[in-house]
Amino acid sequence: MSHDTPYFIGIDIGTGSARASLVARNGEIKASSTKDIITWRDKHDYRIFEQSTNNIWEQICTAVKEILKQSSVPATAVKGLGFDATCSLAVADFGGSSITVTKGSGIGMHGDRNVILWADHRAEKEAELINSTGSIVLNYVGGTMSLEMEVPKILWLKKRMDPALFARCQFFDLPDFFTYKATGDNTRSFCSVTCKCSYVPDKGWQPDFFERIGLGELVDGDNWKHMGAARGQVHAAGSPVGRGLSQKAAEELGLVEGTAVGSGLIDGYAGWMGTVAARYIENGQLSNVLPSLDESRHRLAIVAGTSTCHIVQSRDGVFVKGVWGPYRDTVFPGWWMNEGGQSSTGQLIDFIITTHTAYPELKERAKQEGKCTHDVLLDVLEKLRNENNVHTYTELTKNVHFYPDFHGNRSPIADSRMRGSIVGLELDASIDDLARKYYLTLEAIALQTRHIIDVLNAAGHGITSLYLSGGQVKNVVIMQLFADTCGIPVILPRSYSEAVVLGAAMLGRIAAEGAKDGEDMWKIMVEMTPTGTLVAPGASSTVKKLLDAKYSIFLEMIDNQRRWRRQTEEASY
């Protein structure tokens, strides 16, 4: 292995783990290391999820040293690195020391638990207040701000923190915290501040909005030092941050001081970067046309793990009710993006399986047969399909209807009060019933994906294909359901788990090579993205009609739930 060859490191901070990968210029991953990170819950409040930047940084440093050791690549060969992370709120003082976010007497004091995770739903009342303002800020989040975003969480902290302690806090979306930690430079990314921190594209911070909701101190005479993004301090993806790695960070990571660090991305956007430029194999043949930057407008990236996000790019801003954005300069300078999402997908699949009374039987059978639980459930479904003399699992469950928003709806109706429902239950607690409910969960996630795509296209997008990444890619059944339900092809990445960290590594290369615009960045993406595999829609006309009918019922279930909620609320007064 030549030590003259340049390499780049991608660092991906997910919900449950941090991963570092060493990547060559052609996108080949030479070494990877994944380390678990700690999440604290509150046994008295299910809404609480907290983490620690100290814990995450320690795990990142260990992982980076491991990949250098595994690969025998010297630190001098690493020319750039990039970070992506979940859209979680990190709090530190102006010296970079972590500030406790846990409710109670220690809030605002120095302490490890300084991250409010994206999934934390403590700030419901604060989000309601923000959504009552009618501010221009809301126009860029689909009309409704999610309680998962950072400003509601900052307001929650302000209400509970001593004013003197609150005054010493600086607030970061998590990707920006780690570029700050790595460089000591307090600039921010357009991705984080526009997507999660209420920075309005083309217009910047809105002082009247922050003053109206009770966060006027963040304005700070238009310095915005608490938010770290005064004018000129916000960068597009991959722009070089400061002077690269600081001496302290370089020593802790085992890298060279001054190594280029690219401005970061939220993990879903890194997944977009690591997938949408792929060529693909269809019917055993590799497409021979290199995708153009303009083609990116028609490719929806779906990053499907614990939750799911849906990201699409456009030349002009497209306003979509119930869908976040449009965000300008998020990845490419001058381009706009919209982001849809499902708060609980992989998590929901696990919940449906593990809470069923037949779960112990399923686990035991999987153990005896040496299979994973999902494969055993597919075996059961296949048995049921044959016994019921039907062609597909969709026909097997045609009279049961599942609505999947157990953790509220992020898109496209932006209603955190939505809840899950199943219509068509029977007195059945068997493993057969579990298998049916498992398939219904996959089907419901696919139907909701169609709902999001329909709303995006109705507003002005032109999505014609889906580019998947994340853990759900392993599930061939749901991938085919996406294609059949949405009626468009799905492109699967070469590796379901590497797309996001590959996107982070691309940020390091963009910074190291000084890519200036979308065309330069797109060329790097095309060069580094491995070939994918196309899954075409394959439903028969009968099943397509059935899926269309179930989609219509799915939409009706939304209307019914909201109408019933209004009825009970009216009856309560």
Coordinates of C-alpha atoms in Angstrom, one line a residue:
M1 CA 0.0 0.0 0.0
S2 CA 1.6 3.3 -1.2
H3 CA 2.0 5.9 1.6
D4 CA 1.9 8.6 -1.2
T5 CA -1.8 7.7 -1.7
P6 CA -4.2 10.2 -0.1
Y7 CA -6.8 8.9 2.4
F8 CA -9.7 10.5 4.1
I9 CA -11.5 9.7 7.3
G10 CA -15.2 9.8 7.8
I11 CA -16.6 9.9 11.3
D12 CA -20.3 9.0 11.7
I13 CA -22.0 9.6 15.1
G14 CA -25.2 7.7 15.1
T15 CA -27.9 7.2 17.8
G16 CA -26.2 4.3 19.4
S17 CA -22.6 4.2 18.1
A18 CA -19.8 6.2 16.6
R19 CA -17.9 4.9 13.6
A20 CA -14.7 5.9 11.9
S21 CA -13.7 4.7 8.4
L22 CA -10.5 5.2 6.4
V23 CA -11.5 5.8 2.8
A24 CA -9.4 6.0 -0.4
R25 CA -9.9 8.5 -3.2
N26 CA -12.0 6.0 -5.2
G27 CA -14.4 5.5 -2.3
E28 CA -13.0 2.1 -1.2
I29 CA -13.2 1.7 2.6
K30 CA -9.8 0.4 3.8
A31 CA -10.7 0.0 7.5
S32 CA -13.5 0.7 9.9
S33 CA -14.1 0.7 13.6
T34 CA -17.4 1.1 15.5
K35 CA -17.8 2.0 19.2
D36 CA -20.9 2.1 21.3
I37 CA -21.9 5.3 22.9
I38 CA -24.0 5.8 26.1
T39 CA -27.6 7.0 26.1
W40 CA -29.2 7.8 29.5
R41 CA -33.0 7.5 29.9
D42 CA -35.2 8.6 32.8
K43 CA -37.3 5.8 34.2
H44 CA -39.9 8.3 35.3
D45 CA -40.1 10.1 32.0
Y46 CA -40.1 8.1 28.7
R47 CA -39.5 11.3 26.7
I48 CA -35.9 11.8 27.9
F49 CA -32.8 10.7 26.0
E50 CA -29.4 12.2 26.9
Q51 CA -25.8 11.6 25.8
S52 CA -22.3 13.0 26.4
T53 CA -19.9 14.6 24.0
N54 CA -17.0 13.6 26.2
N55 CA -18.1 9.9 25.9
I56 CA -18.6 10.3 22.1
W57 CA -15.2 12.0 21.6
E58 CA -13.4 9.3 23.6
Q59 CA -15.0 6.6 21.4
I60 CA -14.1 8.6 18.2
C61 CA -10.5 8.9 19.2
T62 CA -10.3 5.1 20.0
A63 CA -11.9 4.3 16.6
V64 CA -9.6 6.5 14.6
K65 CA -6.5 5.1 16.2
E66 CA -7.8 1.5 15.5
I67 CA -8.4 2.2 11.8
L68 CA -4.9 3.6 11.4
K69 CA -3.5 0.5 13.1
Q70 CA -5.6 -1.9 11.1
S71 CA -4.6 -0.4 7.8
S72 CA -1.0 0.4 8.5
V73 CA -1.6 3.8 6.9
P74 CA 0.5 6.5 8.5
A75 CA -1.2 9.6 9.8
T76 CA 0.6 11.8 7.3
A77 CA -1.3 10.0 4.5
V78 CA -4.7 11.2 5.9
K79 CA -5.4 14.5 4.1
G80 CA -8.9 15.3 5.4
L81 CA -11.7 14.2 7.7
G82 CA -15.4 14.9 8.0
F83 CA -18.0 14.5 10.6
D84 CA -21.7 13.7 10.5
A85 CA -23.9 13.2 13.5
T86 CA -27.5 13.0 14.6
C87 CA -29.3 16.3 14.9
S88 CA -29.0 16.4 18.7
L89 CA -28.4 19.5 20.9
A90 CA -25.0 19.8 22.5
V91 CA -24.3 22.4 25.2
A92 CA -20.9 23.7 26.3
D93 CA -19.5 26.8 28.0
F94 CA -17.3 29.2 26.0
G95 CA -14.2 27.2 26.9
G96 CA -15.8 24.0 25.4
S97 CA -16.5 22.3 28.7
S98 CA -19.7 20.3 28.8
I99 CA -22.8 21.7 30.6
T100 CA -25.4 19.4 32.2
V101 CA -28.9 19.3 30.5
T102 CA -30.5 16.9 33.0
K103 CA -33.5 18.4 34.8
G104 CA -32.9 18.9 38.5
S105 CA -30.5 20.8 40.7
G106 CA -27.4 20.1 38.5
I107 CA -28.8 21.6 35.3
G108 CA -26.5 24.3 33.9
M109 CA -23.5 23.0 35.9
H110 CA -20.5 21.4 34.4
G111 CA -21.1 17.7 33.9
D112 CA -21.0 14.9 31.3
R113 CA -24.6 14.6 30.3
N114 CA -24.6 17.6 27.9
V115 CA -26.5 16.3 24.9
I116 CA -30.3 16.2 24.4
L117 CA -30.7 13.5 21.8
W118 CA -32.8 14.1 18.7
A119 CA -35.4 11.6 19.9
D120 CA -36.0 13.5 23.1
H121 CA -39.5 14.8 23.3
R122 CA -39.3 16.9 26.5
A123 CA -39.9 20.3 24.7
E124 CA -43.5 19.7 23.6
K125 CA -44.9 22.9 25.3
E126 CA -42.0 25.0 24.0
A127 CA -42.7 23.7 20.4
E128 CA -46.4 24.6 20.8
L129 CA -45.4 28.2 21.8
I130 CA -43.1 28.5 18.9
N131 CA -45.8 27.2 16.5
S132 CA -48.2 29.8 17.7
T133 CA -46.0 32.7 16.6
G134 CA -46.7 32.6 12.9
S135 CA -43.0 33.6 12.4
I136 CA -41.3 33.4 9.0
V137 CA -39.1 30.8 10.6
L138 CA -42.0 28.3 10.4
N139 CA -42.2 28.7 6.6
Y140 CA -38.9 26.8 6.3
V141 CA -39.9 23.8 8.5
G142 CA -43.1 22.9 6.6
G143 CA -45.3 25.3 8.7
T144 CA -44.7 23.5 12.0
M145 CA -41.6 23.3 14.1
S146 CA -40.9 19.8 15.5
L147 CA -40.2 19.4 19.2
E148 CA -37.1 17.4 18.0
M149 CA -35.4 20.6 16.7
E150 CA -32.9 22.6 18.8
V151 CA -34.7 25.9 19.6
P152 CA -37.6 24.3 21.5
K153 CA -34.9 22.4 23.5
I154 CA -32.9 25.5 24.2
L155 CA -36.1 27.3 25.4
W156 CA -36.8 24.3 27.7
L157 CA -33.3 24.7 29.2
K158 CA -33.7 28.4 29.6
K159 CA -36.9 27.9 31.7
R160 CA -35.1 25.6 34.1
M161 CA -31.6 27.0 34.3
D162 CA -30.2 29.8 36.5
P163 CA -29.9 32.9 34.2
A164 CA -26.2 33.3 35.0
L165 CA -25.6 29.7 34.0
F166 CA -27.7 30.0 30.9
A167 CA -25.7 33.1 29.9
R168 CA -22.4 31.1 29.7
C169 CA -23.8 28.4 27.4
Q170 CA -23.1 28.0 23.7
F171 CA -25.4 25.7 21.8
F172 CA -24.5 23.3 18.9
D173 CA -26.2 20.9 16.7
L174 CA -24.1 17.8 17.2
P175 CA -22.1 17.8 13.9
D176 CA -21.0 21.4 14.5
F177 CA -19.9 20.5 18.0
F178 CA -17.4 18.0 16.7
T179 CA -15.9 20.2 14.0
Y180 CA -15.5 22.8 16.9
K181 CA -13.9 20.1 19.1
A182 CA -11.6 19.0 16.3
T183 CA -10.4 22.5 15.2
G184 CA -11.2 25.0 18.0
D185 CA -13.0 27.1 15.4
N186 CA -16.5 28.1 16.3
T187 CA -18.0 28.4 12.8
R188 CA -21.1 26.4 11.9
S189 CA -22.6 24.5 9.0
F190 CA -25.5 25.6 6.9
C191 CA -26.9 22.1 7.3
S192 CA -27.1 22.3 11.1
V193 CA -28.2 25.9 11.6
T194 CA -30.8 26.0 8.8
C195 CA -32.2 22.5 9.3
K196 CA -32.3 22.5 13.1
C197 CA -31.6 25.9 14.6
S198 CA -34.1 28.3 12.9
Y199 CA -31.5 30.1 10.7
V200 CA -33.5 31.4 7.7
P201 CA -32.0 30.8 4.2
D202 CA -31.0 34.1 2.5
K203 CA -32.1 36.1 5.6
G204 CA -30.1 34.7 8.5
W205 CA -31.1 34.8 12.2
Q206 CA -34.5 36.5 13.0
P207 CA -34.1 38.6 16.2
D208 CA -37.8 39.3 16.5
F209 CA -38.6 35.5 16.5
F210 CA -36.1 34.8 19.3
E211 CA -37.2 37.8 21.4
R212 CA -40.9 36.8 21.0
I213 CA -40.4 33.3 22.3
G214 CA -38.3 34.4 25.2
L215 CA -34.8 33.8 23.9
G216 CA -33.8 37.4 23.3
E217 CA -30.5 37.0 25.0
L218 CA -29.3 34.8 22.2
V219 CA -29.4 37.8 19.8
D220 CA -26.6 39.4 21.8
G221 CA -26.6 42.7 19.8
D222 CA -26.6 40.6 16.6
N223 CA -23.4 38.8 17.6
W224 CA -25.2 35.5 18.2
K225 CA -22.2 34.2 20.2
H226 CA -24.4 31.5 22.0
M227 CA -25.4 30.1 18.6
G228 CA -21.9 30.6 17.1
A229 CA -23.1 31.6 13.7
A230 CA -22.9 35.4 13.1
R231 CA -22.8 36.5 9.5
G232 CA -19.9 35.0 7.6
Q233 CA -19.5 32.2 10.1
V234 CA -21.7 29.6 8.3
H235 CA -20.3 27.2 5.7
A236 CA -21.6 24.8 3.1
A237 CA -20.8 21.1 3.4
G238 CA -17.1 20.3 3.3
S239 CA -15.8 23.9 3.4
P240 CA -12.5 23.9 5.3
V241 CA -13.0 24.7 9.0
G242 CA -10.4 27.0 10.6
R243 CA -6.9 25.8 10.2
G244 CA -7.8 22.1 10.3
L245 CA -7.1 19.8 13.3
S246 CA -5.8 21.6 16.4
Q247 CA -2.7 20.3 18.1
K248 CA -4.8 18.9 21.0
A249 CA -7.3 17.2 18.8
A250 CA -4.6 15.8 16.5
E251 CA -2.8 14.2 19.5
E252 CA -6.0 12.7 20.8
L253 CA -7.0 11.3 17.4
G254 CA -3.5 10.1 16.5
L255 CA -3.5 12.4 13.4
V256 CA -1.4 15.4 12.1
E257 CA -2.1 18.9 13.3
G258 CA -3.5 21.0 10.4
T259 CA -5.2 18.0 8.7
A260 CA -8.2 19.5 6.8
V261 CA -11.6 19.2 8.5
G262 CA -14.7 19.7 6.3
S263 CA -17.8 21.5 7.6
G264 CA -20.1 18.8 8.8
L265 CA -23.5 17.3 7.9
I266 CA -26.4 15.9 9.9
D267 CA -26.3 12.1 9.4
G268 CA -29.2 11.9 7.0
Y269 CA -27.6 14.4 4.7
A270 CA -24.3 12.5 4.8
G271 CA -26.4 9.5 3.7
W272 CA -27.7 11.6 0.8
M273 CA -24.1 12.5 -0.1
G274 CA -23.0 8.8 0.1
T275 CA -25.8 7.4 -2.1
V276 CA -27.4 9.6 -4.7
A277 CA -24.5 9.8 -7.1
A278 CA -24.4 6.1 -7.6
R279 CA -24.5 4.3 -10.9
Y280 CA -26.5 1.1 -10.6
I281 CA -26.8 -2.5 -11.9
E282 CA -30.1 -3.4 -13.5
N283 CA -30.7 -7.0 -14.8
G284 CA -27.0 -7.7 -14.4
Q285 CA -25.9 -4.7 -16.5
L286 CA -24.1 -1.6 -15.2
S287 CA -25.6 1.7 -16.4
N288 CA -23.0 3.3 -18.6
V289 CA -24.0 6.9 -18.2
L290 CA -22.5 8.9 -15.4
P291 CA -25.3 10.7 -13.5
S292 CA -25.3 14.5 -13.9
L293 CA -25.7 17.0 -11.1
D294 CA -29.1 17.9 -12.6
E295 CA -30.2 14.2 -12.2
S296 CA -29.8 14.6 -8.4
R297 CA -33.1 16.5 -8.4
H298 CA -35.0 13.3 -9.2
R299 CA -33.3 11.1 -6.6
L300 CA -34.7 10.9 -3.1
A301 CA -32.3 9.7 -0.5
I302 CA -33.9 7.6 2.2
V303 CA -31.7 6.9 5.2
A304 CA -33.6 4.1 7.1
G305 CA -32.4 3.0 10.5
T306 CA -33.9 3.6 13.9
S307 CA -35.9 6.4 12.3
T308 CA -36.0 7.4 8.6
C309 CA -35.3 10.6 6.8
H310 CA -36.1 11.5 3.2
I311 CA -33.9 14.1 1.5
V312 CA -34.2 15.7 -2.0
Q313 CA -32.3 18.5 -3.7
S314 CA -33.7 21.2 -6.0
R315 CA -32.4 24.3 -7.9
D316 CA -35.1 26.5 -6.4
G317 CA -36.7 26.5 -3.0
V318 CA -39.9 24.3 -2.9
F319 CA -42.2 24.9 0.1
V320 CA -43.9 21.7 1.2
K321 CA -46.5 21.8 4.0
G322 CA -45.5 19.3 6.7
V323 CA -42.0 18.7 5.3
W324 CA -38.9 20.5 6.6
G325 CA -37.2 23.1 4.4
P326 CA -36.6 24.4 1.9
Y327 CA -33.0 24.8 3.2
R328 CA -30.5 26.7 1.1
D329 CA -26.8 25.8 0.8
T330 CA -27.3 22.8 3.0
V331 CA -24.9 20.6 1.0
F332 CA -24.2 22.4 -2.3
P333 CA -23.8 26.2 -2.5
G334 CA -26.9 27.7 -4.1
W335 CA -29.0 24.5 -4.1
W336 CA -32.0 23.9 -1.9
M337 CA -33.1 20.8 0.0
N338 CA -36.3 19.4 1.6
E339 CA -36.3 16.8 4.4
G340 CA -39.1 14.5 5.3
G341 CA -39.0 12.0 8.1
Q342 CA -40.5 9.2 10.1
S343 CA -39.7 9.4 13.8
S344 CA -39.8 5.6 14.4
T345 CA -39.3 2.9 11.8
G346 CA -36.6 0.4 12.6
Q347 CA -37.4 1.1 16.3
L348 CA -41.1 0.4 15.5
I349 CA -40.3 -2.9 13.8
D350 CA -38.4 -4.0 16.9
F351 CA -41.1 -2.8 19.2
I352 CA -43.8 -4.8 17.4
I353 CA -41.7 -7.9 17.4
T354 CA -40.4 -7.7 21.0
T355 CA -43.6 -6.8 22.7
H356 CA -45.7 -9.6 21.2
T357 CA -46.5 -12.5 23.5
A358 CA -45.0 -14.9 20.9
Y359 CA -41.6 -13.2 21.0
P360 CA -40.0 -15.8 23.4
E361 CA -41.2 -18.5 21.0
L362 CA -39.7 -16.6 18.1
K363 CA -36.4 -16.2 19.8
E364 CA -36.2 -19.9 20.8
R365 CA -37.1 -21.0 17.2
A366 CA -34.5 -18.6 15.7
K367 CA -31.9 -20.0 18.1
Q368 CA -32.7 -23.6 17.2
E369 CA -32.7 -23.0 13.5
G370 CA -29.6 -20.8 13.5
K371 CA -31.5 -17.9 11.8
C372 CA -32.2 -14.3 12.6
T373 CA -35.7 -13.5 13.9
H374 CA -36.7 -11.7 10.7
D375 CA -35.9 -14.8 8.6
V376 CA -38.0 -17.0 10.9
L377 CA -40.9 -14.6 10.5
L378 CA -40.6 -14.7 6.7
D379 CA -40.7 -18.5 7.0
V380 CA -44.0 -18.2 9.0
L381 CA -45.4 -15.8 6.4
E382 CA -44.5 -18.2 3.6
K383 CA -46.3 -21.0 5.4
L384 CA -49.4 -18.8 5.9
R385 CA -49.3 -17.7 2.3
N386 CA -49.4 -21.3 1.1
E387 CA -52.0 -22.3 3.6
N388 CA -54.3 -19.5 2.6
N389 CA -53.7 -20.0 -1.1
V390 CA -52.6 -16.4 -1.9
H391 CA -49.8 -15.1 -4.1
T392 CA -48.4 -12.4 -1.8
Y393 CA -48.1 -11.4 1.9
T394 CA -50.1 -8.2 1.0
E395 CA -53.1 -10.4 0.1
L396 CA -52.6 -12.4 3.3
T397 CA -53.1 -9.2 5.4
K398 CA -55.5 -7.3 3.2
N399 CA -58.2 -6.9 5.8
V400 CA -55.9 -5.6 8.6
H401 CA -54.9 -1.9 8.5
F402 CA -52.0 -0.5 10.5
Y403 CA -51.1 3.1 11.2
P404 CA -47.5 3.5 12.3
D405 CA -47.1 6.8 14.2
F406 CA -46.5 5.4 17.7
H407 CA -44.0 8.2 18.3
G408 CA -45.9 11.0 16.5
N409 CA -45.8 12.2 12.9
R410 CA -42.8 14.1 11.6
S411 CA -43.9 14.2 7.9
P412 CA -46.0 15.0 6.0
I413 CA -48.6 16.1 8.6
A414 CA -46.1 17.3 11.3
D415 CA -48.3 16.3 14.2
S416 CA -46.4 15.0 17.3
R417 CA -49.7 13.9 18.9
M418 CA -50.5 11.3 16.2
R419 CA -50.5 7.7 17.6
G420 CA -50.5 4.2 16.1
S421 CA -53.5 2.1 15.5
I422 CA -54.4 -1.3 14.1
V423 CA -57.9 -2.1 12.7
G424 CA -58.8 -5.8 12.2
L425 CA -57.4 -7.5 15.4
E426 CA -58.3 -11.1 16.3
L427 CA -58.1 -13.2 19.4
D428 CA -54.8 -14.6 18.3
A429 CA -51.5 -14.5 20.3
S430 CA -49.6 -17.0 18.2
I431 CA -46.4 -16.7 16.2
D432 CA -48.6 -16.6 13.1
D433 CA -50.2 -13.4 14.4
L434 CA -46.8 -11.9 15.2
A435 CA -45.6 -12.7 11.6
R436 CA -48.7 -10.9 10.2
K437 CA -48.2 -7.9 12.4
Y438 CA -44.5 -7.8 11.4
Y439 CA -45.5 -7.6 7.7
L440 CA -48.2 -5.0 8.4
T441 CA -45.5 -2.8 10.1
L442 CA -43.3 -3.0 7.0
E443 CA -46.3 -2.3 4.8
A444 CA -47.4 0.7 6.9
I445 CA -43.8 2.2 6.8
A446 CA -43.9 1.8 2.9
L447 CA -47.4 3.4 2.7
Q448 CA -46.2 6.4 4.7
T449 CA -43.2 6.7 2.5
R450 CA -45.5 7.0 -0.5
H451 CA -47.5 9.6 1.4
I452 CA -44.3 11.7 1.9
I453 CA -43.3 11.3 -1.8
D454 CA -46.8 12.2 -3.1
V455 CA -46.7 15.4 -1.0
L456 CA -43.2 16.3 -2.2
N457 CA -44.1 15.8 -5.9
A458 CA -47.4 17.6 -5.6
A459 CA -45.5 20.7 -4.3
G460 CA -43.1 20.8 -7.2
H461 CA -40.5 18.1 -6.9
G462 CA -40.0 15.4 -9.5
I463 CA -38.9 12.3 -7.7
T464 CA -38.4 9.3 -9.9
S465 CA -36.2 6.9 -7.9
L466 CA -35.3 6.1 -4.3
Y467 CA -31.7 5.7 -3.0
L468 CA -31.6 3.8 0.2
S469 CA -29.1 3.4 3.0
G470 CA -29.2 2.4 6.7
G471 CA -29.9 -0.8 8.5
Q472 CA -33.3 -1.5 6.9
V473 CA -31.6 -2.1 3.5
K474 CA -30.9 -5.6 4.8
N475 CA -34.6 -6.2 4.8
V476 CA -35.4 -7.3 1.3
V477 CA -39.1 -7.5 1.9
I478 CA -39.5 -3.8 2.9
M479 CA -37.2 -2.7 0.0
Q480 CA -39.5 -4.5 -2.5
L481 CA -42.5 -2.9 -0.7
F482 CA -41.0 0.5 -1.2
A483 CA -40.7 -0.1 -4.9
D484 CA -44.2 -1.7 -5.2
T485 CA -46.0 0.8 -3.0
C486 CA -44.4 3.9 -4.4
G487 CA -44.3 2.6 -8.0
I488 CA -40.7 3.7 -8.6
P489 CA -37.3 1.9 -8.6
V490 CA -35.2 1.6 -5.4
I491 CA -31.4 1.6 -5.7
L492 CA -29.6 -0.3 -2.9
P493 CA -26.1 0.7 -1.9
R494 CA -23.2 -1.8 -2.1
S495 CA -23.1 -1.7 1.7
Y496 CA -26.1 -0.7 3.7
S497 CA -23.9 0.4 6.6
E498 CA -21.2 2.4 4.8
A499 CA -23.1 5.1 2.9
V500 CA -23.4 7.6 5.7
V501 CA -19.7 7.3 6.9
L502 CA -18.7 7.5 3.2
G503 CA -20.6 10.7 2.9
A504 CA -18.6 12.0 5.9
A505 CA -15.3 11.0 4.3
M506 CA -16.3 12.9 1.2
L507 CA -16.5 16.0 3.3
G508 CA -12.9 15.5 4.2
R509 CA -11.9 15.2 0.6
I510 CA -13.9 18.3 -0.4
A511 CA -12.1 20.3 2.3
A512 CA -8.6 18.9 1.4
E513 CA -9.0 19.5 -2.3
G514 CA -10.8 22.8 -2.1
A515 CA -13.9 21.9 -4.1
K516 CA -15.7 25.2 -4.7
D517 CA -19.1 24.5 -6.1
G518 CA -21.8 21.9 -6.7
E519 CA -20.2 20.6 -9.9
D520 CA -16.9 20.0 -8.2
M521 CA -18.6 18.3 -5.2
W522 CA -20.8 16.2 -7.4
K523 CA -17.7 14.9 -9.3
I524 CA -16.2 13.8 -6.0
M525 CA -19.4 12.1 -5.1
V526 CA -19.7 10.2 -8.4
E527 CA -16.0 9.1 -8.1
M528 CA -16.4 7.9 -4.6
T529 CA -19.8 6.3 -4.6
P530 CA -19.9 2.5 -5.1
T531 CA -22.2 0.9 -7.7
G532 CA -25.7 0.2 -6.4
T533 CA -28.3 -2.4 -7.3
L534 CA -31.7 -1.5 -8.7
V535 CA -34.9 -3.1 -7.3
A536 CA -37.8 -2.5 -9.8
P537 CA -41.5 -2.4 -8.9
G538 CA -42.8 -5.9 -9.3
A539 CA -46.3 -6.0 -8.0
S540 CA -49.0 -7.6 -10.2
S541 CA -52.0 -5.5 -11.2
T542 CA -54.0 -7.2 -8.5
V543 CA -51.5 -6.4 -5.7
K544 CA -51.0 -2.9 -7.1
K545 CA -54.8 -2.3 -6.8
L546 CA -54.7 -3.7 -3.3
L547 CA -51.8 -1.5 -2.3
D548 CA -53.6 1.5 -3.8
A549 CA -56.7 0.7 -1.7
K550 CA -54.7 0.2 1.4
Y551 CA -53.0 3.6 0.8
S552 CA -56.5 5.2 0.5
I553 CA -57.4 3.6 3.8
F554 CA -54.1 4.7 5.3
L555 CA -55.0 8.4 4.5
E556 CA -58.5 7.9 5.9
M557 CA -57.0 6.6 9.2
I558 CA -55.2 9.9 9.5
D559 CA -58.4 11.9 9.0
N560 CA -60.3 9.7 11.4
Q561 CA -57.8 10.0 14.2
R562 CA -57.6 13.8 13.9
R563 CA -61.4 14.0 13.8
W564 CA -61.8 11.8 16.8
R565 CA -59.2 13.8 18.7
R566 CA -61.2 17.0 18.0
Q567 CA -64.4 15.3 19.2
T568 CA -62.9 14.2 22.5
E569 CA -61.2 17.6 23.0
E570 CA -64.6 19.4 22.4
A571 CA -66.3 17.0 24.8
S572 CA -63.7 17.8 27.5
Y573 CA -64.6 21.5 27.7

